[in-house]
Phi, psi and omega in degrees: 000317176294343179301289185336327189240357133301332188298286193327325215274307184291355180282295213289349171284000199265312189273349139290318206295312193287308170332270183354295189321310235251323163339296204294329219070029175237179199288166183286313210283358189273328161322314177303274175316328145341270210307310205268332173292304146331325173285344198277326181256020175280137178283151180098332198242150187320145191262146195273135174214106188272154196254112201312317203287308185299353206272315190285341173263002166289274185309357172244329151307318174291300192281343152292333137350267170299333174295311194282316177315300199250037169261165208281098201285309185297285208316298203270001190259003194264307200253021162308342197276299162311302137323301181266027155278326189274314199280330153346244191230003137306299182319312198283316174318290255240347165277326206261342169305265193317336157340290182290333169299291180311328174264345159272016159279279163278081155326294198280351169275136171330185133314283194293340176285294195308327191273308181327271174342295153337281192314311205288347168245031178281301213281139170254139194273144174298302206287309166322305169292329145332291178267355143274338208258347159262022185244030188214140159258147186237137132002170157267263209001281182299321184307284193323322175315304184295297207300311182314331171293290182320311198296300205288313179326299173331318183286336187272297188337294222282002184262315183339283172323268220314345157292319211265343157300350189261326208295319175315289190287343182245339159100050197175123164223142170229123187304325199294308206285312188314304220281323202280314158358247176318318176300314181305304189295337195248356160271327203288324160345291156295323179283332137302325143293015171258322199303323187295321197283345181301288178318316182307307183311313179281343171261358162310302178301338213237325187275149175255339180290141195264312173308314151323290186329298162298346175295282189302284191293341164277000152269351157334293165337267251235011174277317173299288191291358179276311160342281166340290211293286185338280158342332220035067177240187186259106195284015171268284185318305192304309191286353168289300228281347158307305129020260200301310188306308179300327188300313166326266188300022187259345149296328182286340190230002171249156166283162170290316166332295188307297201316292197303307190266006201263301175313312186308315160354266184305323186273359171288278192315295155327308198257004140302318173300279162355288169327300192280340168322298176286346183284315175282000168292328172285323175319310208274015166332283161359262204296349170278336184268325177306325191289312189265013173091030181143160165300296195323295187278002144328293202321295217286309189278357191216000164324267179276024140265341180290321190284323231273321199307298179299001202257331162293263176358301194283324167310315185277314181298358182262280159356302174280301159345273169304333175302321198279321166319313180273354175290316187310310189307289176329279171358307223271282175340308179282008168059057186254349179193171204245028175265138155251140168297179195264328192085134193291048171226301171293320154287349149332302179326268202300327191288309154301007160246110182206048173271156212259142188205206193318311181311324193283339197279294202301315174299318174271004171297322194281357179295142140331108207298342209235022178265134181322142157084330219320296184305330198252016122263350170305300205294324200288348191277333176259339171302347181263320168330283189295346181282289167331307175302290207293340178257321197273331193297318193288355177235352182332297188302338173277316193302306179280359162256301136030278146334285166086031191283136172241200206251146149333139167270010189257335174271348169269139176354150152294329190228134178278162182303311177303310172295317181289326192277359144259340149296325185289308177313293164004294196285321176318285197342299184308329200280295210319285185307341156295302185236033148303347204228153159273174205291314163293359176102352166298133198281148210193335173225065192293345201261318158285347163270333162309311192297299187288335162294343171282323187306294207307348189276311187305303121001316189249321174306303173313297191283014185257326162232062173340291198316290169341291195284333209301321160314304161329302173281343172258339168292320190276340170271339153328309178299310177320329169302316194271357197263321186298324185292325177281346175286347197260343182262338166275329141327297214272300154337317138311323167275340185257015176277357166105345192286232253265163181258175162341312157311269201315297199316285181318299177327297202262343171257002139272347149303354187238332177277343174299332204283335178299302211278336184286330149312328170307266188356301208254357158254349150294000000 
């Protein structure tokens, strides 16, 4: 019962938190984590003690998940080269910098103990990057770079660890085998996800029920990764490419009903998830500082090596960034490759978003109670949690105006949105005026062949002088908005004078509210 109601307390602290945040201008998650650090040390309520394995599999699938469903698929199959420079061979640079820090802090700590420490704060977490970069615009380029990094990254950290605990306890590593490694987990991976997102397809196509369907695509997340897990492959890998596949086919196998209730869904729980994510990383402040014996001796013994840690981390990932930019340049020049560097702004951009989240808490929760070092990596992984969020989250957005990034002309469309929305009216047009007429040639839906041949005249006039209809047009859905308000207060009026019942009421304000949301849509 006290869980339960710790749960309850932290839902209604998450949506004070996101007000505040949102009052304040600052990102939710550095609120969040506030909040949650604070709920840990209100007296009287129960100490949060997370359990490493369970937190990644509640919480890391549904948010790779969704990272994967909607990123722009052409964009990260355009920039891969990039991604896995960053999801990468960033990770191993940025493990092995804090290594070599972490062992000329400690001498007597192993090798190997210093490469733990590495993996677990190299990769910047999906879920952190996430809830700063939607609360900023990026180009596609750099954006795609960051999502594509966050999705991917999690698979190198965790074999990374998962090497440097074994090297720790048998005292023996070998680059050969890590590699065969990391390949078996990350094809095996994908061939699970694919397989999954194969099935999610056929049964997408085969359930008739709408509801089934939403259901059935959120266990998809976490049907890939368990699946994976089982295999032993990399169940991270299996949910992007289950994601990335589902995301594809799901204009083709949802209905609009799905589409529409499905999404709303889905973005409710994600950001509850989002949410409780940071809140349980503040909870567990509590038992990490109670574990080495206190804030005090945080302070006097672990202070400045924990800042010299975050100081590496953050160098190096700046470092490889930039280092890999300038090979791209040297490369471009001997006319050895059609790749443009990024340029020094847009990598500032990209070497400063590198915050750090759930994967870094739950992995280092998970070192071997009796592995060299253990305590001074619980504090350092969240003081680098909390450093990361709180410093790169809270100037990220200065950092990017700062900047001045436009979009490229090679990432942009062929077509603006105003051109594609008179081709697709055309393409009606074309269907509407074919079968308006019966068989004898009789007109027969003379009121839907105006309408789409004007939408369709109206549609190319717009996207040829926007500046012009635009007024126009926003006046007229103006009226629709006043027409719905007024249809919607006479619904209700109705209902509560007793002439309709319940059913007509639900029947007819979804209709007004579809009719509603499609007037915003189109005047935005």
């Amino acid at each position: 019962m006290h869980l339960f109601e710790l749960v309850i307390a932290m839902l209604l602290a998450i949506i004070a938190l996101h007000f505040i945040a949102r009052k304040l201008n600052l990102p939710p998650a550095v609120a969040l984590l506030a909040g949650g650090t604070l709920l840990a040390f209100i007296p009287g309520l129960p100490q949060i003690h997370l359990d490493p394995a369970l937190v990644l599999v509640i919480f890391l699938p549904p948010l790779l998940m969704d990272g994967a469903w909607f990123i722009a698929f052409a964009q990260l199959r355009k920039h891969i080269l990039g991604v896995g420079s960053l999801a990468i061979g960033a990770v191993i640079f940025t493990t092995v910098a804090v290594a070599v820090v972490t062992h000329w802090l400690f001498p007597a700590l192993p090798w190997a103990a210093c490469a733990v420490l590495g993996a677990i704060v190299a990769p910047p977490d999906a879920v952190s990057a996430r809830a700063v970069l939607q609360q900023v615009h990026l180009p596609k380029r750099p954006a795609t770079l960051l999502e594509g990094e966050s999705l991917l990254n999690d698979a190198t950290g965790l074999v990374l660890f998962r090497f440097a605990v074994a090297a720790g306890v048998t005292g023996t590593f070998s680059a050969v085998d890590a590699l065969q490694s990391f390949a078996v987990l990350a094809l095996g991976g994908a061939a699970v996800g694919a397989a999954v997102a194969g099935a999610w397809v056929v049964l997408a196509r085969h359930l008739k029920d709408e509801y089934l369907i939403i259901a059935a695509s959120c266990l998809t997340a976490w049907a890939a990764y368990l699946a994976a897990e089982m295999l032993h492959v990399s169940g991270v890998i299996a949910t992007v490419v289950a994601g990335l596949i589902c995301g594809w086919y799901q204009h083709v196998v949802f209905s609009a009903a799905v589409r529409i209730r499905g999404t709303s869904f889905w973005t409710v729980l994600i950001f509850l998830m989002e949410a409780m994510v940071f809140m349980l990383i503040g909870s567990s402040l509590r038992g990490v500082l109670e574990r080495v014996g206190g804030i005090g001796v945080v302070f006097e013994q672990m202070a400045i090596p924990i800042l010299l840690i975050l100081l590496a981390l953050t160098v190096a990932r700046f470092a490889w960034v930039f280092g890999s930019d300038l090979i791209i340049l040297v490369v471009r020049r001997l006319g050895w490759t059609k790749s443009k560097p990024l340029g020094p702004k847009c990598a500032t951009v990209i070497s400063w978003a590198g915050m750090r989240g759930v994967v870094t808490l739950a992995v280092a929760l998970s070192v071997p109670e009796t592995f060299p070092g253990r305590d001074f990596m619980l504090v350092a992984a969240f003081a680098v949690i909390l450093g990361t969020v709180v410093i790169q989250g809270m100037t990220l957005g200065k950092v990017i105006q700062w900047a001045g990034l436009e979009e490229s002309h090679s990432d942009r469309p062929r077509m603006t949105m105003n051109q594609a929305e008179a081709s697709m009216a055309q393409a009606q047009a074309v269907v509407v005026e074919k079968l308006a007429y019966d068989d004898d040639g009789k007109l027969i839906h003379p009121q839907l062949l105006e309408r789409y041949s004007k939408r369709a005249v109206l549609s190319v006039e717009y996207a040829a002088d926007k500046e012009s209809f635009q007024p126009r047009l926003h006046a007229h859905f103006d009226l629709v908005l006043a027409a719905v308000a007024a249809g919607r207060a006479e619904l209700i009026r109705l209902h509560r004078a007793g002439e309709i019942d319940d059913h007509v009421l639900h029947e007819l304000e979804r209709d007004l509210d579809l009719e509603e949301l499609s007037a915003i849509s189109a005047k935005a």
